[in-house]
Amino acid sequence: MLGEMESGVNRRPFRVAVIGSGPSGFYAVEALLEAFGAQISCDILERLPTPFGLVRGGVAPDHQSIKKVASHYERIAHNPQVRFFGNVKVGGDMTPHELDRFYDAVIYAIGNERDRHLAVPGMDLPGCYSATGFVGWYNGHPDFKKHEFDLDHETAAVIGIGNVAIDVARVLARHPDEWGHTDIAGYVVPKFRSIKKLKRIYVLGRRGAAQAACTLKELKELAQLKHADLIVEPDEIAADRKALEDGSLKDSKARQIVRYLGEIADRGPSGKPRQVILRFCLSPVEFLEGANRRLAGVRLEKNEVRPDGNGVMRPYGTGQFIHLDAGVVFKAVGYRGNEIPGVPFDKRTGTIPNIAGRILKRPGSQEVIPGEYVVGWAKRGPTGLIGTNKLDAIETVKTVVADYPNPPLQGPHRAKVPDESAIVETLEQRNVRYVTFKDWKRIDAQEVRVGQKQGKVREKFTSVKDTMKFLGHNS
Ligand code: NAP
């Protein structure tokens, strides 16, 4: 708490805007409330009418228990010192620079909304999709609801072996009946029912099993699917198993994964209708065009994995190639950030340049922008699980506390922060139909109501227009 700082503080509360309402945004608000107590007032500005970021639009519909974390965020949002402004786009309805007029400090919690580029010839062929788009589509995210996927092929391949790749493989491998009770977007299940040919889903790691980016929990779930066998070729993990046995594989996560995948390799398939096949040490070098001008396969180079000069295990092409007949490919090679004009951006890392959460004027500079901070994936890149964002937010809020109430926060441009109604008046003058948390609770109740009629957790609004119409805003 701020005990020792309380003297000398302005009588009005310290006003902070948090841009983005995903996990990192909510954990930032929670940490601010904890640190500043009654002295803080937080506004959350979210470009969608609905809160919770990846918890709503990214976490897979068969992971309902993970989504329960939203009730914790709700409790934070119900704090009277917190206001939610949904459907307000910073970098659209309001520039980052304008926020200075309303707030003492701004914390960007905008995540990483794009997928990392995969520079492989043919990657734009019809049939080659981004996992980000697929995940957004099956979750009913308004940005992706119109995406189309041609999924009815015998073989699909997922590039990458992180948790997103595992999500995509698992979602494809499940029987359509398994989605009935979830909050999967209403248009997805009929599409899944129309898939007749799909038999094999390859998940392709460019390094070995010991370097797999996914977690053991997700692999175990993949191995327990009703409708699909998980398959690992014994030869492909033999070297990792040897390293496990002779003790040269030290990393405990890697040891657990290799041990588990060894058991899967020994077990072999049981004859379920679909197969999820993990393959290692393979990099895509070309997506191949078929006669119908769409994807017909992938050319993959076999890799050897060995340490680089810093001891990091890296994949090196061997000059040996294999061909995989895949009619559909998902690129699940990680996310990267979207640039907001007026907010510094490091094009190389896809993040907002910062030191411990203080935003820097430009990548590589040591000069901070007074009163501007960043949390979550926009700060550190797309790593970690939802809970990782809590510690990350606490780190950034510690820097806010350290800066408060001294310079640099009280720069001349922040000297006359008007009262809390000013942002509301500005949004209204601009005809921006913002969504309050009370409005969100109406949306929430309606989604649950409509969902329950069909035996589902909820049926989401999948377009901004429909959501706003439900709230009575027709324009
Ligand atoms: P990720 O964990 O970074 O995995 C990316 C995968 O793509 C890695 O296997 C990586 O291989 C591979 N890759 C990268 N560039 C490549 C290239 N040029 N060619 C071939 N392969 C390439 O990213 P993610 O799966 O998008 O997940 C992002 C974060 O969200 C992670 O922290 C993840 O745990 C989290 N998440 C969690 C859950 C869950 O808890 N269920 C679900 C989804 C996402 P290398 O390792 O060799 O770089």
PDB file of N, CA, C and O in Angstrom, residues 54-105:
ATOM      1  N   LEU A  54      -8.686 -12.859 -24.360  1.00  0.00           N
ATOM      2  CA  LEU A  54      -8.473 -14.248 -24.791  1.00  0.00           C
ATOM      3  C   LEU A  54      -9.273 -15.259 -23.975  1.00  0.00           C
ATOM      4  O   LEU A  54      -9.489 -16.376 -24.439  1.00  0.00           O
ATOM      5  N   VAL A  55      -9.718 -14.879 -22.765  1.00  0.00           N
ATOM      6  CA  VAL A  55     -10.519 -15.827 -21.982  1.00  0.00           C
ATOM      7  C   VAL A  55     -11.826 -16.096 -22.737  1.00  0.00           C
ATOM      8  O   VAL A  55     -12.321 -17.222 -22.780  1.00  0.00           O
ATOM      9  N   ARG A  56     -12.346 -15.059 -23.386  1.00  0.00           N
ATOM     10  CA  ARG A  56     -13.571 -15.236 -24.170  1.00  0.00           C
ATOM     11  C   ARG A  56     -13.259 -15.676 -25.605  1.00  0.00           C
ATOM     12  O   ARG A  56     -13.903 -16.561 -26.149  1.00  0.00           O
ATOM     13  N   GLY A  57     -12.249 -15.060 -26.203  1.00  0.00           N
ATOM     14  CA  GLY A  57     -12.026 -15.261 -27.641  1.00  0.00           C
ATOM     15  C   GLY A  57     -10.881 -16.191 -27.984  1.00  0.00           C
ATOM     16  O   GLY A  57     -10.630 -16.440 -29.167  1.00  0.00           O
ATOM     17  N   GLY A  58     -10.162 -16.720 -26.983  1.00  0.00           N
ATOM     18  CA  GLY A  58      -8.995 -17.547 -27.280  1.00  0.00           C
ATOM     19  C   GLY A  58      -9.018 -18.910 -26.622  1.00  0.00           C
ATOM     20  O   GLY A  58      -8.710 -19.919 -27.251  1.00  0.00           O
ATOM     21  N   VAL A  59      -9.409 -18.949 -25.350  1.00  0.00           N
ATOM     22  CA  VAL A  59      -9.444 -20.236 -24.636  1.00  0.00           C
ATOM     23  C   VAL A  59     -10.455 -21.147 -25.339  1.00  0.00           C
ATOM     24  O   VAL A  59     -11.576 -20.732 -25.659  1.00  0.00           O
ATOM     25  N   ALA A  60     -10.064 -22.390 -25.573  1.00  0.00           N
ATOM     26  CA  ALA A  60     -10.917 -23.302 -26.352  1.00  0.00           C
ATOM     27  C   ALA A  60     -12.227 -23.594 -25.613  1.00  0.00           C
ATOM     28  O   ALA A  60     -12.253 -23.643 -24.381  1.00  0.00           O
ATOM     29  N   PRO A  61     -13.312 -23.798 -26.379  1.00  0.00           N
ATOM     30  CA  PRO A  61     -14.623 -24.010 -25.753  1.00  0.00           C
ATOM     31  C   PRO A  61     -14.700 -25.272 -24.890  1.00  0.00           C
ATOM     32  O   PRO A  61     -15.576 -25.373 -24.041  1.00  0.00           O
ATOM     33  N   ASP A  62     -13.798 -26.231 -25.098  1.00  0.00           N
ATOM     34  CA  ASP A  62     -13.809 -27.425 -24.238  1.00  0.00           C
ATOM     35  C   ASP A  62     -12.948 -27.211 -22.987  1.00  0.00           C
ATOM     36  O   ASP A  62     -12.694 -28.152 -22.250  1.00  0.00           O
ATOM     37  N   HIS A  63     -12.497 -25.971 -22.767  1.00  0.00           N
ATOM     38  CA  HIS A  63     -11.751 -25.639 -21.546  1.00  0.00           C
ATOM     39  C   HIS A  63     -12.566 -24.674 -20.685  1.00  0.00           C
ATOM     40  O   HIS A  63     -12.095 -23.603 -20.317  1.00  0.00           O
ATOM     41  N   GLN A  64     -13.825 -25.066 -20.418  1.00  0.00           N
ATOM     42  CA  GLN A  64     -14.715 -24.175 -19.649  1.00  0.00           C
ATOM     43  C   GLN A  64     -14.167 -23.868 -18.262  1.00  0.00           C
ATOM     44  O   GLN A  64     -14.384 -22.797 -17.728  1.00  0.00           O
ATOM     45  N   SER A  65     -13.427 -24.816 -17.682  1.00  0.00           N
ATOM     46  CA  SER A  65     -12.945 -24.552 -16.312  1.00  0.00           C
ATOM     47  C   SER A  65     -11.938 -23.397 -16.331  1.00  0.00           C
ATOM     48  O   SER A  65     -11.895 -22.609 -15.387  1.00  0.00           O
ATOM     49  N   ILE A  66     -11.158 -23.258 -17.410  1.00  0.00           N
ATOM     50  CA  ILE A  66     -10.205 -22.129 -17.495  1.00  0.00           C
ATOM     51  C   ILE A  66     -10.986 -20.816 -17.596  1.00  0.00           C
ATOM     52  O   ILE A  66     -10.625 -19.804 -17.011  1.00  0.00           O
ATOM     53  N   LYS A  67     -12.108 -20.861 -18.311  1.00  0.00           N
ATOM     54  CA  LYS A  67     -12.897 -19.636 -18.518  1.00  0.00           C
ATOM     55  C   LYS A  67     -13.521 -19.112 -17.224  1.00  0.00           C
ATOM     56  O   LYS A  67     -13.953 -17.966 -17.155  1.00  0.00           O
ATOM     57  N   LYS A  68     -13.572 -19.983 -16.208  1.00  0.00           N
ATOM     58  CA  LYS A  68     -14.186 -19.549 -14.930  1.00  0.00           C
ATOM     59  C   LYS A  68     -13.429 -18.391 -14.294  1.00  0.00           C
ATOM     60  O   LYS A  68     -13.955 -17.700 -13.424  1.00  0.00           O
ATOM     61  N   VAL A  69     -12.190 -18.166 -14.713  1.00  0.00           N
ATOM     62  CA  VAL A  69     -11.407 -17.055 -14.168  1.00  0.00           C
ATOM     63  C   VAL A  69     -12.122 -15.713 -14.433  1.00  0.00           C
ATOM     64  O   VAL A  69     -11.897 -14.728 -13.729  1.00  0.00           O
ATOM     65  N   ALA A  70     -13.034 -15.703 -15.399  1.00  0.00           N
ATOM     66  CA  ALA A  70     -13.772 -14.469 -15.706  1.00  0.00           C
ATOM     67  C   ALA A  70     -14.578 -13.985 -14.499  1.00  0.00           C
ATOM     68  O   ALA A  70     -14.792 -12.777 -14.337  1.00  0.00           O
ATOM     69  N   SER A  71     -15.010 -14.911 -13.635  1.00  0.00           N
ATOM     70  CA  SER A  71     -15.796 -14.452 -12.474  1.00  0.00           C
ATOM     71  C   SER A  71     -14.902 -13.654 -11.511  1.00  0.00           C
ATOM     72  O   SER A  71     -15.373 -12.759 -10.826  1.00  0.00           O
ATOM     73  N   HIS A  72     -13.621 -13.975 -11.489  1.00  0.00           N
ATOM     74  CA  HIS A  72     -12.681 -13.180 -10.684  1.00  0.00           C
ATOM     75  C   HIS A  72     -12.561 -11.764 -11.286  1.00  0.00           C
ATOM     76  O   HIS A  72     -12.583 -10.763 -10.565  1.00  0.00           O
ATOM     77  N   TYR A  73     -12.474 -11.698 -12.617  1.00  0.00           N
ATOM     78  CA  TYR A  73     -12.373 -10.380 -13.273  1.00  0.00           C
ATOM     79  C   TYR A  73     -13.649  -9.567 -13.035  1.00  0.00           C
ATOM     80  O   TYR A  73     -13.610  -8.352 -12.897  1.00  0.00           O
ATOM     81  N   GLU A  74     -14.786 -10.276 -12.987  1.00  0.00           N
ATOM     82  CA  GLU A  74     -16.065  -9.574 -12.732  1.00  0.00           C
ATOM     83  C   GLU A  74     -16.037  -8.884 -11.383  1.00  0.00           C
ATOM     84  O   GLU A  74     -16.495  -7.756 -11.247  1.00  0.00           O
ATOM     85  N   ARG A  75     -15.507  -9.587 -10.402  1.00  0.00           N
ATOM     86  CA  ARG A  75     -15.466  -8.981  -9.053  1.00  0.00           C
ATOM     87  C   ARG A  75     -14.623  -7.708  -9.084  1.00  0.00           C
ATOM     88  O   ARG A  75     -14.946  -6.719  -8.450  1.00  0.00           O
ATOM     89  N   ILE A  76     -13.553  -7.741  -9.867  1.00  0.00           N
ATOM     90  CA  ILE A  76     -12.697  -6.545  -9.973  1.00  0.00           C
ATOM     91  C   ILE A  76     -13.494  -5.424 -10.651  1.00  0.00           C
ATOM     92  O   ILE A  76     -13.498  -4.280 -10.202  1.00  0.00           O
ATOM     93  N   ALA A  77     -14.214  -5.774 -11.709  1.00  0.00           N
ATOM     94  CA  ALA A  77     -14.974  -4.765 -12.461  1.00  0.00           C
ATOM     95  C   ALA A  77     -16.092  -4.154 -11.628  1.00  0.00           C
ATOM     96  O   ALA A  77     -16.507  -3.022 -11.876  1.00  0.00           O
ATOM     97  N   HIS A  78     -16.594  -4.908 -10.653  1.00  0.00           N
ATOM     98  CA  HIS A  78     -17.694  -4.388  -9.832  1.00  0.00           C
ATOM     99  C   HIS A  78     -17.224  -3.424  -8.753  1.00  0.00           C
ATOM    100  O   HIS A  78     -18.048  -2.794  -8.086  1.00  0.00           O
ATOM    101  N   ASN A  79     -15.918  -3.301  -8.572  1.00  0.00           N
ATOM    102  CA  ASN A  79     -15.404  -2.321  -7.600  1.00  0.00           C
ATOM    103  C   ASN A  79     -15.851  -0.927  -8.048  1.00  0.00           C
ATOM    104  O   ASN A  79     -15.674  -0.561  -9.214  1.00  0.00           O
ATOM    105  N   PRO A  80     -16.453  -0.121  -7.145  1.00  0.00           N
ATOM    106  CA  PRO A  80     -16.964   1.195  -7.565  1.00  0.00           C
ATOM    107  C   PRO A  80     -15.886   2.144  -8.091  1.00  0.00           C
ATOM    108  O   PRO A  80     -16.206   3.136  -8.755  1.00  0.00           O
ATOM    109  N   GLN A  81     -14.621   1.826  -7.835  1.00  0.00           N
ATOM    110  CA  GLN A  81     -13.542   2.686  -8.365  1.00  0.00           C
ATOM    111  C   GLN A  81     -13.152   2.306  -9.790  1.00  0.00           C
ATOM    112  O   GLN A  81     -12.250   2.894 -10.373  1.00  0.00           O
ATOM    113  N   VAL A  82     -13.837   1.296 -10.338  1.00  0.00           N
ATOM    114  CA  VAL A  82     -13.475   0.799 -11.676  1.00  0.00           C
ATOM    115  C   VAL A  82     -14.649   1.041 -12.624  1.00  0.00           C
ATOM    116  O   VAL A  82     -15.796   0.753 -12.282  1.00  0.00           O
ATOM    117  N   ARG A  83     -14.348   1.589 -13.813  1.00  0.00           N
ATOM    118  CA  ARG A  83     -15.385   1.722 -14.840  1.00  0.00           C
ATOM    119  C   ARG A  83     -14.932   0.976 -16.090  1.00  0.00           C
ATOM    120  O   ARG A  83     -13.741   0.955 -16.410  1.00  0.00           O
ATOM    121  N   PHE A  84     -15.910   0.382 -16.800  1.00  0.00           N
ATOM    122  CA  PHE A  84     -15.612  -0.326 -18.042  1.00  0.00           C
ATOM    123  C   PHE A  84     -16.220   0.460 -19.197  1.00  0.00           C
ATOM    124  O   PHE A  84     -17.393   0.836 -19.141  1.00  0.00           O
ATOM    125  N   PHE A  85     -15.404   0.745 -20.201  1.00  0.00           N
ATOM    126  CA  PHE A  85     -15.894   1.389 -21.424  1.00  0.00           C
ATOM    127  C   PHE A  85     -15.612   0.448 -22.584  1.00  0.00           C
ATOM    128  O   PHE A  85     -14.509   0.450 -23.142  1.00  0.00           O
ATOM    129  N   GLY A  86     -16.597  -0.402 -22.900  1.00  0.00           N
ATOM    130  CA  GLY A  86     -16.446  -1.294 -24.044  1.00  0.00           C
ATOM    131  C   GLY A  86     -16.811  -0.575 -25.327  1.00  0.00           C
ATOM    132  O   GLY A  86     -17.465   0.475 -25.295  1.00  0.00           O
ATOM    133  N   ASN A  87     -16.386  -1.147 -26.447  1.00  0.00           N
ATOM    134  CA  ASN A  87     -16.681  -0.571 -27.769  1.00  0.00           C
ATOM    135  C   ASN A  87     -15.993   0.779 -27.963  1.00  0.00           C
ATOM    136  O   ASN A  87     -16.469   1.624 -28.705  1.00  0.00           O
ATOM    137  N   VAL A  88     -14.869   0.966 -27.279  1.00  0.00           N
ATOM    138  CA  VAL A  88     -14.096   2.211 -27.413  1.00  0.00           C
ATOM    139  C   VAL A  88     -12.698   1.842 -27.896  1.00  0.00           C
ATOM    140  O   VAL A  88     -11.967   1.131 -27.204  1.00  0.00           O
ATOM    141  N   LYS A  89     -12.366   2.307 -29.087  1.00  0.00           N
ATOM    142  CA  LYS A  89     -11.089   1.909 -29.670  1.00  0.00           C
ATOM    143  C   LYS A  89     -10.053   3.012 -29.507  1.00  0.00           C
ATOM    144  O   LYS A  89     -10.227   4.112 -30.051  1.00  0.00           O
ATOM    145  N   VAL A  90      -9.011   2.688 -28.739  1.00  0.00           N
ATOM    146  CA  VAL A  90      -7.890   3.635 -28.647  1.00  0.00           C
ATOM    147  C   VAL A  90      -7.070   3.446 -29.923  1.00  0.00           C
ATOM    148  O   VAL A  90      -6.694   2.334 -30.275  1.00  0.00           O
ATOM    149  N   GLY A  91      -6.846   4.557 -30.623  1.00  0.00           N
ATOM    150  CA  GLY A  91      -6.248   4.446 -31.951  1.00  0.00           C
ATOM    151  C   GLY A  91      -7.354   4.489 -33.004  1.00  0.00           C
ATOM    152  O   GLY A  91      -7.118   4.192 -34.170  1.00  0.00           O
ATOM    153  N   GLY A  92      -8.576   4.836 -32.588  1.00  0.00           N
ATOM    154  CA  GLY A  92      -9.727   4.954 -33.498  1.00  0.00           C
ATOM    155  C   GLY A  92     -10.650   6.033 -32.936  1.00  0.00           C
ATOM    156  O   GLY A  92     -10.619   7.195 -33.347  1.00  0.00           O
ATOM    157  N   ASP A  93     -11.428   5.664 -31.911  1.00  0.00           N
ATOM    158  CA  ASP A  93     -12.348   6.621 -31.294  1.00  0.00           C
ATOM    159  C   ASP A  93     -11.590   7.713 -30.549  1.00  0.00           C
ATOM    160  O   ASP A  93     -12.104   8.807 -30.338  1.00  0.00           O
ATOM    161  N   MET A  94     -10.392   7.375 -30.141  1.00  0.00           N
ATOM    162  CA  MET A  94      -9.595   8.296 -29.320  1.00  0.00           C
ATOM    163  C   MET A  94      -8.125   7.984 -29.582  1.00  0.00           C
ATOM    164  O   MET A  94      -7.775   6.802 -29.701  1.00  0.00           O
ATOM    165  N   THR A  95      -7.299   9.016 -29.711  1.00  0.00           N
ATOM    166  CA  THR A  95      -5.879   8.723 -29.948  1.00  0.00           C
ATOM    167  C   THR A  95      -5.184   8.502 -28.600  1.00  0.00           C
ATOM    168  O   THR A  95      -5.649   9.008 -27.572  1.00  0.00           O
ATOM    169  N   PRO A  96      -4.068   7.779 -28.613  1.00  0.00           N
ATOM    170  CA  PRO A  96      -3.327   7.606 -27.355  1.00  0.00           C
ATOM    171  C   PRO A  96      -2.966   8.955 -26.737  1.00  0.00           C
ATOM    172  O   PRO A  96      -3.048   9.128 -25.524  1.00  0.00           O
ATOM    173  N   HIS A  97      -2.618   9.931 -27.587  1.00  0.00           N
ATOM    174  CA  HIS A  97      -2.211  11.236 -27.097  1.00  0.00           C
ATOM    175  C   HIS A  97      -3.352  11.914 -26.323  1.00  0.00           C
ATOM    176  O   HIS A  97      -3.139  12.546 -25.282  1.00  0.00           O
ATOM    177  N   GLU A  98      -4.581  11.738 -26.839  1.00  0.00           N
ATOM    178  CA  GLU A  98      -5.739  12.368 -26.172  1.00  0.00           C
ATOM    179  C   GLU A  98      -5.965  11.833 -24.762  1.00  0.00           C
ATOM    180  O   GLU A  98      -6.545  12.528 -23.914  1.00  0.00           O
ATOM    181  N   LEU A  99      -5.524  10.587 -24.525  1.00  0.00           N
ATOM    182  CA  LEU A  99      -5.748  10.003 -23.195  1.00  0.00           C
ATOM    183  C   LEU A  99      -5.075  10.816 -22.101  1.00  0.00           C
ATOM    184  O   LEU A  99      -5.516  10.826 -20.952  1.00  0.00           O
ATOM    185  N   ASP A 100      -3.995  11.519 -22.479  1.00  0.00           N
ATOM    186  CA  ASP A 100      -3.284  12.362 -21.512  1.00  0.00           C
ATOM    187  C   ASP A 100      -4.205  13.404 -20.874  1.00  0.00           C
ATOM    188  O   ASP A 100      -3.969  13.861 -19.766  1.00  0.00           O
ATOM    189  N   ARG A 101      -5.238  13.786 -21.614  1.00  0.00           N
ATOM    190  CA  ARG A 101      -6.146  14.819 -21.086  1.00  0.00           C
ATOM    191  C   ARG A 101      -7.020  14.281 -19.962  1.00  0.00           C
ATOM    192  O   ARG A 101      -7.568  15.036 -19.188  1.00  0.00           O
ATOM    193  N   PHE A 102      -7.176  12.959 -19.938  1.00  0.00           N
ATOM    194  CA  PHE A 102      -8.122  12.377 -18.977  1.00  0.00           C
ATOM    195  C   PHE A 102      -7.465  11.609 -17.839  1.00  0.00           C
ATOM    196  O   PHE A 102      -8.114  11.350 -16.836  1.00  0.00           O
ATOM    197  N   TYR A 103      -6.224  11.202 -18.048  1.00  0.00           N
ATOM    198  CA  TYR A 103      -5.620  10.279 -17.076  1.00  0.00           C
ATOM    199  C   TYR A 103      -4.226  10.714 -16.654  1.00  0.00           C
ATOM    200  O   TYR A 103      -3.476  11.294 -17.442  1.00  0.00           O
ATOM    201  N   ASP A 104      -3.895  10.344 -15.426  1.00  0.00           N
ATOM    202  CA  ASP A 104      -2.529  10.556 -14.937  1.00  0.00           C
ATOM    203  C   ASP A 104      -1.580   9.522 -15.532  1.00  0.00           C
ATOM    204  O   ASP A 104      -0.398   9.803 -15.719  1.00  0.00           O
ATOM    205  N   ALA A 105      -2.107   8.343 -15.756  1.00  0.00           N
ATOM    206  CA  ALA A 105      -1.264   7.277 -16.304  1.00  0.00           C
ATOM    207  C   ALA A 105      -2.108   6.367 -17.181  1.00  0.00           C
ATOM    208  O   ALA A 105      -3.330   6.254 -16.991  1.00  0.00           O
TER     209      ALA A 105
END
